[in-house]
Coordinates of N, CA and C in Angstrom, one line a residue:
X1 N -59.6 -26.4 68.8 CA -60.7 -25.6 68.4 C -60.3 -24.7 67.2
X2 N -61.1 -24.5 66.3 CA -60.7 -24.3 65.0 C -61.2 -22.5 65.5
X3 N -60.0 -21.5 64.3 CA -60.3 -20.1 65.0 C -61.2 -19.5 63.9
X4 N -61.5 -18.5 63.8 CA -62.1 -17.5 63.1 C -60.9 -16.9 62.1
X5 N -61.5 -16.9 60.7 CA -60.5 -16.0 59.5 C -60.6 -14.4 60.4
X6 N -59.7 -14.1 59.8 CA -59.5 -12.7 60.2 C -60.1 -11.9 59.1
X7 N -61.4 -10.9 59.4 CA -62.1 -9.9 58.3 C -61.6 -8.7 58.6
X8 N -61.1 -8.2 57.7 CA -60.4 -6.8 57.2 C -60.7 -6.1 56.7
X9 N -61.6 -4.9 56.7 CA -62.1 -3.7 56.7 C -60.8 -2.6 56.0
X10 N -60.8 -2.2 54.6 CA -59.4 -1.5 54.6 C -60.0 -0.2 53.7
X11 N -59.5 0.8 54.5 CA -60.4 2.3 54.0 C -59.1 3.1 52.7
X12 N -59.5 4.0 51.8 CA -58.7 5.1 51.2 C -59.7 6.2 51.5
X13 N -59.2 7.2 51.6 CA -60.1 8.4 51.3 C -59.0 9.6 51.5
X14 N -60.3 10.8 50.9 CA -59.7 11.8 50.4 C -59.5 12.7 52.1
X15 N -59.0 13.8 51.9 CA -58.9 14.6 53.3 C -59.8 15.1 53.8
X16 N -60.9 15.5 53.1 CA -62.1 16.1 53.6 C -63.2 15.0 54.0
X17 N -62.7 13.8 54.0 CA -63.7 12.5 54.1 C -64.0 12.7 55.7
X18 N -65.2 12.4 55.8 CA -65.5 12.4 57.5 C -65.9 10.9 57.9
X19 N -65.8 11.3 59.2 CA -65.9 9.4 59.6 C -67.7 9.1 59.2
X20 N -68.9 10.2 59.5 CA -69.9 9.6 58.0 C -69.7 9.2 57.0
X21 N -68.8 9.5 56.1 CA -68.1 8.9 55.2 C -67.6 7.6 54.9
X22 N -67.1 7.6 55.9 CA -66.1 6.2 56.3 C -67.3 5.5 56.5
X23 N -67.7 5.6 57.6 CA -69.1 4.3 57.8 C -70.0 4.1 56.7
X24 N -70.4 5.0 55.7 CA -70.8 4.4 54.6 C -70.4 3.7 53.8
X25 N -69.4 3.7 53.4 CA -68.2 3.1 52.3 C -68.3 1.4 53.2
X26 N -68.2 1.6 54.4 CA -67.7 0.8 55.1 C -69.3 0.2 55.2
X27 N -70.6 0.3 55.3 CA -72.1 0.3 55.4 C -71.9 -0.8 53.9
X28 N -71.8 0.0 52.8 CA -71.8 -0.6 51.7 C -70.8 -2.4 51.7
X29 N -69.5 -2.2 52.0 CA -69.0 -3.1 51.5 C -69.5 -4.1 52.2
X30 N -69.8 -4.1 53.8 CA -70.4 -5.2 54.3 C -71.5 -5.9 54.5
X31 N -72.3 -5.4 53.6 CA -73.5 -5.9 52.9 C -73.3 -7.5 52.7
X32 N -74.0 -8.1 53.2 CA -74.1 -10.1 53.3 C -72.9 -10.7 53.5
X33 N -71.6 -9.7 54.1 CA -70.3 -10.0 54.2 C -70.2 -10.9 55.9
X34 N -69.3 -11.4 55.9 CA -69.0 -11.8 57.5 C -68.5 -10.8 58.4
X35 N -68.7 -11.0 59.5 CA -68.8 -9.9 60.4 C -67.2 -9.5 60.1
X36 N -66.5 -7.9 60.0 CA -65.6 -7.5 60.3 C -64.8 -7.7 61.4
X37 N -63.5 -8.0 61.5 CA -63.3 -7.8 63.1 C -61.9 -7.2 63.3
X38 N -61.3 -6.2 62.2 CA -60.4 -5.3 62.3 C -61.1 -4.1 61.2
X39 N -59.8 -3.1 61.2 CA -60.2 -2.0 60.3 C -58.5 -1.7 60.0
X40 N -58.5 -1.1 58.6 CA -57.1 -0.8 58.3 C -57.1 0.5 57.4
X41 N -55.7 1.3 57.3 CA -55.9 2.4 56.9 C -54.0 2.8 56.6
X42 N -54.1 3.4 56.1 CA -52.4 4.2 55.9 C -52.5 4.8 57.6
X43 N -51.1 5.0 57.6 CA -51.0 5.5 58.9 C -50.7 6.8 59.1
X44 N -51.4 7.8 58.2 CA -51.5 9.1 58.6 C -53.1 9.6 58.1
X45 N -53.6 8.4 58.1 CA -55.2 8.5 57.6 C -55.8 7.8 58.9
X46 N -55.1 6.9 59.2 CA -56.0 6.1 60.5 C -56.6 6.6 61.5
X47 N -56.0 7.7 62.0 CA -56.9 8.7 63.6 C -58.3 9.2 62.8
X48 N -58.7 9.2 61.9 CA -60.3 9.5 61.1 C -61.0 8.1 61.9
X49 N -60.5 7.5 61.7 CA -61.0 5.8 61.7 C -61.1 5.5 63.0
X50 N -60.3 6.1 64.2 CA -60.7 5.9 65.5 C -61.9 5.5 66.4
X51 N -62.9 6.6 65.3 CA -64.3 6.9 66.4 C -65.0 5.2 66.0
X52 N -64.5 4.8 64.5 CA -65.1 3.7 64.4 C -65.2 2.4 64.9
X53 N -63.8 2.4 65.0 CA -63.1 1.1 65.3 C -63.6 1.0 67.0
X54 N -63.6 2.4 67.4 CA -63.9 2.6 69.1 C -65.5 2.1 69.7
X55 N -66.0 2.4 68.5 CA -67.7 2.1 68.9 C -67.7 0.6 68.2
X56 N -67.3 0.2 67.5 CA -67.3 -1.4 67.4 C -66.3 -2.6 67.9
X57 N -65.8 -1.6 69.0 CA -64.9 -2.4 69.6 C -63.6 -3.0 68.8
X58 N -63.6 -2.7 67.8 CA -62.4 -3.5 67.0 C -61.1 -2.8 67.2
X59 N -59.7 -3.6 66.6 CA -58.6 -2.8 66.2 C -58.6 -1.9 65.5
X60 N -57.5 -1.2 65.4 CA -57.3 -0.1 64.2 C -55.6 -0.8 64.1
X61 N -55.8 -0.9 62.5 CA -54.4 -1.3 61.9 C -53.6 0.0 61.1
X62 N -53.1 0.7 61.3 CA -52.6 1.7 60.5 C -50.8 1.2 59.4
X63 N -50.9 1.4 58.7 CA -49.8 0.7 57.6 C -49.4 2.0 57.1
X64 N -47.9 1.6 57.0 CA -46.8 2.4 56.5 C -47.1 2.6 55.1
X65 N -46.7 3.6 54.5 CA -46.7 3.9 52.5 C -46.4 2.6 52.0
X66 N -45.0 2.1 52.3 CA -44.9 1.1 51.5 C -45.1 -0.2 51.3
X67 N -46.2 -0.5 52.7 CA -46.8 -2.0 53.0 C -47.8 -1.6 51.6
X68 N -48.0 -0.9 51.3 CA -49.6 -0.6 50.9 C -49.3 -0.4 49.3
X69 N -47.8 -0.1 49.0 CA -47.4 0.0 47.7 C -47.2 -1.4 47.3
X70 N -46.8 -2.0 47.9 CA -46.5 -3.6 47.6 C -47.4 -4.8 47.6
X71 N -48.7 -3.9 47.5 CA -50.1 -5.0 47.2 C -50.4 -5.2 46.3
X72 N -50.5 -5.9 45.4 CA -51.1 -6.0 44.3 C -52.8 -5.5 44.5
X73 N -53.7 -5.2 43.8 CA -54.9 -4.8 43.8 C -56.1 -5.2 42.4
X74 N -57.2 -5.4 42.6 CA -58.3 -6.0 41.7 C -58.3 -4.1 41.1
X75 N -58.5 -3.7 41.6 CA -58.9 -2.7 40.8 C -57.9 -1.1 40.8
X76 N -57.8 -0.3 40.0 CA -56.9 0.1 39.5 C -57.6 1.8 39.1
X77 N -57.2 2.9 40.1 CA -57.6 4.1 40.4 C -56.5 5.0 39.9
X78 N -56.7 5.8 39.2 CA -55.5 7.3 38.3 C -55.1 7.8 39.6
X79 N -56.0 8.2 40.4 CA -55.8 9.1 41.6 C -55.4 8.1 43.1
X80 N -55.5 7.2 42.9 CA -54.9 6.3 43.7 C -53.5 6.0 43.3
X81 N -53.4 5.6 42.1 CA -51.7 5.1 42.5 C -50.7 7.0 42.2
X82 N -51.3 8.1 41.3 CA -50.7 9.6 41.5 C -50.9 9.4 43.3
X83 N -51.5 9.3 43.8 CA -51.2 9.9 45.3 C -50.7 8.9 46.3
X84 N -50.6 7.5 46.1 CA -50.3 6.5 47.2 C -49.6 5.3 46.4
X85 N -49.0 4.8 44.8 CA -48.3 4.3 44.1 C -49.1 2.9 44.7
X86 N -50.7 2.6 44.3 CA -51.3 1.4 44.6 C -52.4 2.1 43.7
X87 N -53.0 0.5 43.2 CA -54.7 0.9 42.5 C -55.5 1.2 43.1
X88 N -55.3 0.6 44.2 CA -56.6 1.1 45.5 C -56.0 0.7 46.8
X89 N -56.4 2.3 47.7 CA -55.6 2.2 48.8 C -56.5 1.1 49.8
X90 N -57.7 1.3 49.6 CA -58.7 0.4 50.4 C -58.2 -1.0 50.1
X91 N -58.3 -1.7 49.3 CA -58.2 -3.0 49.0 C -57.1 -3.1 49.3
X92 N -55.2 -2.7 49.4 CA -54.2 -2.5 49.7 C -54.3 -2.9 51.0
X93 N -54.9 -1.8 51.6 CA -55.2 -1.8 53.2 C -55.4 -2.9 54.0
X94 N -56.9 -3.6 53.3 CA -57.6 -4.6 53.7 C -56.6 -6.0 53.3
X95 N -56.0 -5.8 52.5 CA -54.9 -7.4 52.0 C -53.9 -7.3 53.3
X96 N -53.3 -6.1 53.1 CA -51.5 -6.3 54.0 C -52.4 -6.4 55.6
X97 N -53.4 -5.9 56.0 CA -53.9 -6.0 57.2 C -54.2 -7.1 57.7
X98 N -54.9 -8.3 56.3 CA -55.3 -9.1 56.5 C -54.6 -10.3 56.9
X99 N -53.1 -10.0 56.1 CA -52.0 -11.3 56.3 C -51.6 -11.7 55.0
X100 N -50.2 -12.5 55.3 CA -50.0 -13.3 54.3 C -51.2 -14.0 53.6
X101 N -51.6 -14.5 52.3 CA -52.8 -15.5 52.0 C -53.6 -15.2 52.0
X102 N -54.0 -13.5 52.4 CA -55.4 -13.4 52.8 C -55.6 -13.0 51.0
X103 N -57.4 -12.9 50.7 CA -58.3 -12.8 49.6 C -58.7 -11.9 50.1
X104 N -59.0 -11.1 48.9 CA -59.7 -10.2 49.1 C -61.6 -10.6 48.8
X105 N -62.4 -10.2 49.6 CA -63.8 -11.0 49.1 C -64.9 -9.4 49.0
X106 N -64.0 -8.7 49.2 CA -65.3 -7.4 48.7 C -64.2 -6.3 48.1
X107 N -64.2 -6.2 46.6 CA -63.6 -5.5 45.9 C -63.8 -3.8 46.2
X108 N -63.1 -2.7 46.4 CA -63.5 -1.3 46.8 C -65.2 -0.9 46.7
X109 N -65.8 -0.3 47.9 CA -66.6 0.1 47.7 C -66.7 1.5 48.1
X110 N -67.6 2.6 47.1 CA -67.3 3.5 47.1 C -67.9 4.7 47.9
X111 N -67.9 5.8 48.6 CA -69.1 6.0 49.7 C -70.2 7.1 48.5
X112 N -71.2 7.2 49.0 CA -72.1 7.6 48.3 C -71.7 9.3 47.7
X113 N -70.6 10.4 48.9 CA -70.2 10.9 48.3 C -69.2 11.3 47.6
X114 N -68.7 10.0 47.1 CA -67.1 10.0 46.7 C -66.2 10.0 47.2
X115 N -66.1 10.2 48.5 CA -64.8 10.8 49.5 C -64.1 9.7 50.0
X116 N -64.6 8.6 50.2 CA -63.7 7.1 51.2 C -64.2 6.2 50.2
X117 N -63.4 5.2 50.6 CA -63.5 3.9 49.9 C -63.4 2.8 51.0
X118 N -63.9 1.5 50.9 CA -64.2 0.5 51.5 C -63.4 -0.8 50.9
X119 N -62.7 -1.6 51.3 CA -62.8 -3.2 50.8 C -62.4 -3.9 52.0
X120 N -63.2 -4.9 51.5 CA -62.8 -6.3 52.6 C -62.0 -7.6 52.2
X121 N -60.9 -8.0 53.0 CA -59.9 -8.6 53.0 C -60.4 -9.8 54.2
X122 N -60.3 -11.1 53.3 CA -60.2 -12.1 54.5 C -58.8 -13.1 54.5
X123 N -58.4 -13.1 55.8 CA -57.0 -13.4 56.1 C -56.7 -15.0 56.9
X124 N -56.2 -15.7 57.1 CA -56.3 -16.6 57.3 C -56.6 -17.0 58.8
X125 N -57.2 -17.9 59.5 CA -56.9 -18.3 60.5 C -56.1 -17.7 61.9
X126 N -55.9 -17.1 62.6 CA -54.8 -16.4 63.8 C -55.2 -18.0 64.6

């Protein structure tokens, strides 16, 4: 039986972001996307992301600084790599979450009030 890719949800945001926040950012990127079935985040940002992950049933992946420094990224933020040494912590997130091999298939998306970011990482097979 053939399994399901693994979809990866991977947040950045600033400290004043609230989990409305989050769910928008996160609202936008999955727009005609495949259903999510994790969520990822640095690991001293991830307890924001709890209430989410909790009402959709999913995991919560939280990642060390330097899983997240060592991702390459599509897109390329001043205030992302000054505060977290990546172009985007979301797309970061959503790659090392997603696995070796994984693509990324929804480039950062941004929440309506600036504060979080969204991207989706699809990872291979489990």
């Amino acid at each position: 039986m053939e399994r399901a890719a693994v979809i990866v949800a991977g947040f950045g945001f600033r400290g004043a972001a609230t989990v409305a926040t989050c769910e928008a950012a996160l609202a936008q990127a999955e727009r005609g996307q495949p259903r999510v079935t994790a969520l990822a985040a640095p690991e001293d940002k991830a307890p924001l992301l709890a209430a989410i992950a909790a009402a959709r049933g999913l995991p919560l992946i939280a990642l060390a600084p330097d899983v997240l420094t060592s991702v390459a990224t599509s897109t390329q933020s001043a205030a992302s790599l000054a505060a977290r040494g990546t172009g985007s912590v979301a797309e970061a997130a959503a790659l090392a979450a997603a696995g070796t091999g994984a693509r990324l298939i929804v480039r950062r998306c941004i929440s309506p009030d600036r504060m979080a970011t969204c991207a989706i990482a699809e990872g291979p097979s489990t």
